[in-house]
Coordinates of C-alpha atoms in Angstrom, one line a residue:
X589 CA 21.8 -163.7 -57.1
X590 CA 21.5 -164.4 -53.5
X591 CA 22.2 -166.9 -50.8
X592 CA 21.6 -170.9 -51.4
X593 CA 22.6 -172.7 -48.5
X594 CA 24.6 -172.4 -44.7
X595 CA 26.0 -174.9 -42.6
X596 CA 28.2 -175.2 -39.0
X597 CA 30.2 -178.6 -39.5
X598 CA 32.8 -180.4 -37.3
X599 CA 36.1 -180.6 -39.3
X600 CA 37.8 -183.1 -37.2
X601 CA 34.9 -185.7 -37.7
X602 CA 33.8 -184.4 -40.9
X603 CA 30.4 -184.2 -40.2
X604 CA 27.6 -181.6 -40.9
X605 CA 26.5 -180.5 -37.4
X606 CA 23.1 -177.8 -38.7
X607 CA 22.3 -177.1 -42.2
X608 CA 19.8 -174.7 -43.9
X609 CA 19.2 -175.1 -48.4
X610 CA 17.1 -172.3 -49.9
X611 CA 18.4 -173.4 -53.4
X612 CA 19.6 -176.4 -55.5
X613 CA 18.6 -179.9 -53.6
X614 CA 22.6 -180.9 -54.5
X615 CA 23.9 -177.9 -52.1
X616 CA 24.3 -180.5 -49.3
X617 CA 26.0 -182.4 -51.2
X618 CA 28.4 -180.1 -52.5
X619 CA 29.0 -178.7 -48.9
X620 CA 29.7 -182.5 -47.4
X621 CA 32.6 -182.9 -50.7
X622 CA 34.3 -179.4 -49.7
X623 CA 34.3 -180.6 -46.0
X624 CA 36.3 -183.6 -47.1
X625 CA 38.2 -182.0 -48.6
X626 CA 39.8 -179.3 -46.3
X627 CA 42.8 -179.8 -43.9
X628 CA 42.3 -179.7 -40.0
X629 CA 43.8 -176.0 -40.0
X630 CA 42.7 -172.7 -39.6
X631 CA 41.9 -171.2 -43.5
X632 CA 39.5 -169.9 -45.5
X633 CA 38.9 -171.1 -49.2
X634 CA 36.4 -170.4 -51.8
X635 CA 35.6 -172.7 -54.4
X636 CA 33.9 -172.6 -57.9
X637 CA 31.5 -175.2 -59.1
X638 CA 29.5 -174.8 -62.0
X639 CA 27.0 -171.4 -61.2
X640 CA 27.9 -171.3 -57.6
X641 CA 31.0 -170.4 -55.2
X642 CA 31.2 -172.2 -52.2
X643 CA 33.0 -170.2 -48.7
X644 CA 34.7 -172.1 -46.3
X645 CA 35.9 -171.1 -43.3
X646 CA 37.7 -173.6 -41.0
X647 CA 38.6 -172.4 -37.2
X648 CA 40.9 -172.4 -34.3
X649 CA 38.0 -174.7 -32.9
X650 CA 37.9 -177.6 -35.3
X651 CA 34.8 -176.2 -36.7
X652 CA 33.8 -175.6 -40.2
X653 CA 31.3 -172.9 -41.6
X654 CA 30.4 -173.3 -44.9
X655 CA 27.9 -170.7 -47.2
X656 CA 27.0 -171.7 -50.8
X657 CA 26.0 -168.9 -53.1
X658 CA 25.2 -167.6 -56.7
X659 CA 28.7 -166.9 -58.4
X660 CA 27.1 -163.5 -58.9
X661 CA 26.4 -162.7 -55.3
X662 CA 28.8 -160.4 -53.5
X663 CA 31.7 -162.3 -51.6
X664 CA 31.3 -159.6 -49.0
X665 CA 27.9 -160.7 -48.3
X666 CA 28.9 -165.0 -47.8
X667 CA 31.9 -163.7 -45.3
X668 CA 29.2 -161.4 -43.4
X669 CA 27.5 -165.0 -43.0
X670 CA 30.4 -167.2 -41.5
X671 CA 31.2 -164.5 -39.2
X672 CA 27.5 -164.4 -37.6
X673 CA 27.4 -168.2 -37.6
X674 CA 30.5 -168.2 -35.6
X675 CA 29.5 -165.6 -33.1
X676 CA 26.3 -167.1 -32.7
X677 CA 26.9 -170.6 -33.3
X678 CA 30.1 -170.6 -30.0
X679 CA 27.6 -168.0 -28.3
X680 CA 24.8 -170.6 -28.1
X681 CA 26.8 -173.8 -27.4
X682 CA 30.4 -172.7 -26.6
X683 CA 32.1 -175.6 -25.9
X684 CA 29.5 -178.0 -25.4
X685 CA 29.3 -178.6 -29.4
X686 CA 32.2 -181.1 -28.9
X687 CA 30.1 -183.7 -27.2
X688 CA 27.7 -184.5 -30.0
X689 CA 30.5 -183.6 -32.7
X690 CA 30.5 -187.2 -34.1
X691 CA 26.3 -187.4 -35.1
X692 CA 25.4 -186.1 -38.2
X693 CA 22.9 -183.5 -37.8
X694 CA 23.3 -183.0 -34.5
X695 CA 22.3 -179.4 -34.0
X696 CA 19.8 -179.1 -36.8
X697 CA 16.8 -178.8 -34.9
X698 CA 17.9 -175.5 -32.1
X699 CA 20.4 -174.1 -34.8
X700 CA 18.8 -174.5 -38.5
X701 CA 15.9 -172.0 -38.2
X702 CA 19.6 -169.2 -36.8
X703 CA 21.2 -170.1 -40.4
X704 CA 17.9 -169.5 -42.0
X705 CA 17.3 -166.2 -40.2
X706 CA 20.6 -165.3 -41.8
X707 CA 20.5 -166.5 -45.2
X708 CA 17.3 -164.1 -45.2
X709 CA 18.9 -161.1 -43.6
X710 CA 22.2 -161.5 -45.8
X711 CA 20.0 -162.0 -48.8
X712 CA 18.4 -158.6 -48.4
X713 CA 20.5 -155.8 -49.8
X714 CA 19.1 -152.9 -47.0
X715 CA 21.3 -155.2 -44.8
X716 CA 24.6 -154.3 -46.8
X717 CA 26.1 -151.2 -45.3
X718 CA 28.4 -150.8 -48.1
X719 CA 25.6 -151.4 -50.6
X720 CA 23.3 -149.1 -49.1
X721 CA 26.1 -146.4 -49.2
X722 CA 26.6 -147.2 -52.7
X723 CA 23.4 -146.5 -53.2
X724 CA 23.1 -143.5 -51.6
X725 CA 26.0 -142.3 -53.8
X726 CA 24.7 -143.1 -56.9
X727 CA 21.5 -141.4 -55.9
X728 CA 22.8 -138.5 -55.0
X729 CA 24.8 -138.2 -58.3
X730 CA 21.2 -138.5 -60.2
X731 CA 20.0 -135.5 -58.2
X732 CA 22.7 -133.4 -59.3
X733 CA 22.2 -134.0 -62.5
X734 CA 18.4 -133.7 -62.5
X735 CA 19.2 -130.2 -60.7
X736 CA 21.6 -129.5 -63.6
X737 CA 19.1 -130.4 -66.0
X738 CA 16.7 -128.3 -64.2
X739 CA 19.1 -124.9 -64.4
X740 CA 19.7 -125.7 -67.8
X741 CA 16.3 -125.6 -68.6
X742 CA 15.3 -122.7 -66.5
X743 CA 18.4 -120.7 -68.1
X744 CA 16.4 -118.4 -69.9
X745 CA 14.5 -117.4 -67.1
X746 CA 17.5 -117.0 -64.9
X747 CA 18.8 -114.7 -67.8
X748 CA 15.7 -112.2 -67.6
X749 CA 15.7 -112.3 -64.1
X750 CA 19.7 -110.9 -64.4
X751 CA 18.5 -108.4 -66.9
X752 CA 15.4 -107.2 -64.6
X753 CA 17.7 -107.5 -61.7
X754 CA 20.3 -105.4 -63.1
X755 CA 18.1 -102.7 -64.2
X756 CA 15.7 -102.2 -61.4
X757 CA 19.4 -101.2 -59.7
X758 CA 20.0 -98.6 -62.8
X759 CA 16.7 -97.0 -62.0
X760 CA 17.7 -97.1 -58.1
X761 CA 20.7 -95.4 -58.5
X762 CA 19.4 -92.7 -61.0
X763 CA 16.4 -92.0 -58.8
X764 CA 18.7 -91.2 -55.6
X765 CA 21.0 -89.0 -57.6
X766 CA 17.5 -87.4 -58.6
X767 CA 16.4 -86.8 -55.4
X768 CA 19.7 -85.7 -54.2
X769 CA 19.6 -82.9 -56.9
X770 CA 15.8 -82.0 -55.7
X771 CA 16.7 -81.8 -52.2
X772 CA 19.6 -79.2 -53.0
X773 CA 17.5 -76.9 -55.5
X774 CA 15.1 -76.8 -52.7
X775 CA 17.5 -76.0 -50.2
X776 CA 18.9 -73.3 -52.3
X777 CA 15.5 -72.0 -52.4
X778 CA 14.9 -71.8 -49.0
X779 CA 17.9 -70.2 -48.6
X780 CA 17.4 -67.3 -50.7
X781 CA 13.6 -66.6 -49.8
X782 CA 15.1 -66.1 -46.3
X783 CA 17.7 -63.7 -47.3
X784 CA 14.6 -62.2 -49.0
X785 CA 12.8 -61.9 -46.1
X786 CA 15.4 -60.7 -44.4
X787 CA 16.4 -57.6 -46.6
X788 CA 12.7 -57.0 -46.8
X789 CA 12.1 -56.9 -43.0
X790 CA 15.4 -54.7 -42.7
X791 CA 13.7 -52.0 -45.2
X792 CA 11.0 -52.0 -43.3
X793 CA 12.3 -51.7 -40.2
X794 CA 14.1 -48.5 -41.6
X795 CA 11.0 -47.4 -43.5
X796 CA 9.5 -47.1 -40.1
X797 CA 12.9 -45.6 -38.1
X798 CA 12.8 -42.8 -40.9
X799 CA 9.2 -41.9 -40.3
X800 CA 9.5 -41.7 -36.5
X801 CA 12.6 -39.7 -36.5
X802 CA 10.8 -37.7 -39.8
X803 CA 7.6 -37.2 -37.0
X804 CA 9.5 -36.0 -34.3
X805 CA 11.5 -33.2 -35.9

C-alpha cells in the first residue's frame, strides 16, 4: 500500500500544471477525468476507482492538488501530501503560477522532482507521527507482557527468595533477643563479683583494724 501518483493542476483551465506516477501508467489519466470533473470552488473530495482512491483538494486559488493512492493506504497519509504541495507549491511560485496556467505541463520540469520527494517521504511510515506513536504503543504493550511472562516464569524463584528472606529475619530477631539476654546475665555477674569484692575488702580491712587495736593493748 503506498503512494502512486501527485499532481498541482489549474482548476480554472483544467490543466495539469506538474505531475509525478510511481504506479499504474493510467494514474494520469485518471487524475485529468477527476479534474474535469470538479467545480471551480473550494472542496475536497475523495473518489474510488477500482484498487485506488483518488484526493482532491481544490483551493481559494483556483488550483487543484490531486494524490492517487492504494485504497489500502492511510487517508491521513494522501492529506499530509496536498498540504506540502500547497505550502511548497505557492512558496515556490506564489502568484506567478497564473501566467503559464493555460500550458499543459507547465511546471513539470522545476516542480516534479518536489512531488516526487514527497511521494517518497509520505510513502515511508517513520514519517507518520501518528504511526510511529502507534507503534511505540504496541511495543511497549509486548514488553509488558514479555516482563509478565518473565515473573511468571521466575515465580518459583521469587517464592524461595520470600521464604529465605523471611527467615534470615526470624534468625535476626532471635539472635538480638539472645544477645540481649547474654548482655544482662553478664551484667548481673559483674554486679555481684563487685559486691563480692567489696564485702571481702571490708573484712579485711577489719581483719586488720582488729589486729592493730589487738597489738596495741
Amino acid at each position: 500500500m503506498s503512494l502512486q501518483y501527485g499532481a498541482v493542476a489549474s482548476g480554472l483551465n483544467k490543466l495539469v500544471l506538474a505531475e509525478h506516477n510511481v504506479g499504474g501508467s493510467s494514474n494520469g489519466m485518471i487524475a485529468r477525468g477527476v479534474l474535469d470533473r470538479l467545480d471551480p470552488i473550494p472542496q475536497q473530495k475523495v473518489y474510488a476507482f477500482q484498487q485506488l482512491k483518488v484526493y482532491a483538494t481544490y483551493t481559494e486559488e483556483g488550483l487543484v492538488y490531486i494524490a492517487i493512492a492504494d485504497e489500502a493506504y492511510q487517508t491521513r497519509g494522501a492529506i499530509y501530501l496536498l498540504r506540502d504541495l500547497e505550502s511548497m507549491f505557492l512558496a515556490s511560485f506564489g502568484e506567478t503560477w497564473r501566467e503559464a496556467a493555460d500550458t499543459e505541463l507547465s511546471f513539470q520540469e522545476t516542480f516534479s522532482r518536489t512531488i516526487d520527494q514527497k511521494l517518497k517521504f509520505w510513502n515511508d511510515p517513520r514519517n507518520d507521527k501518528f504511526h510511529e506513536a502507534k507503534e511505540k504503543i504496541k511495543n511497549t504493550k509486548q514488553v509488558l507482557v514479555e516482563d509478565i511472562d518473565h515473573l511468571i516464569a521466575r515465580g518459583e524463584k521469587v517464592e524461595d527468595m520470600v521464604e529465605r528472606t523471611a527467615l534470615l529475619e526470624t534468625q535476626a530477631k532471635t539472635y538480638k533477643k539472645e544477645a540481649k539476654k547474654t548482655k544482662a546475665k553478664m551484667w548481673c555477674k559483674q554486679r555481684k563479683m563487685c559486691i563480692c569484692g567489696t564485702i571481702i575488702a571490708v573484712v579485711v580491712v577489719g581483719a586488720l583494724v582488729a589486729i592493730i587495736i589487738g597489738v596495741a593493748g
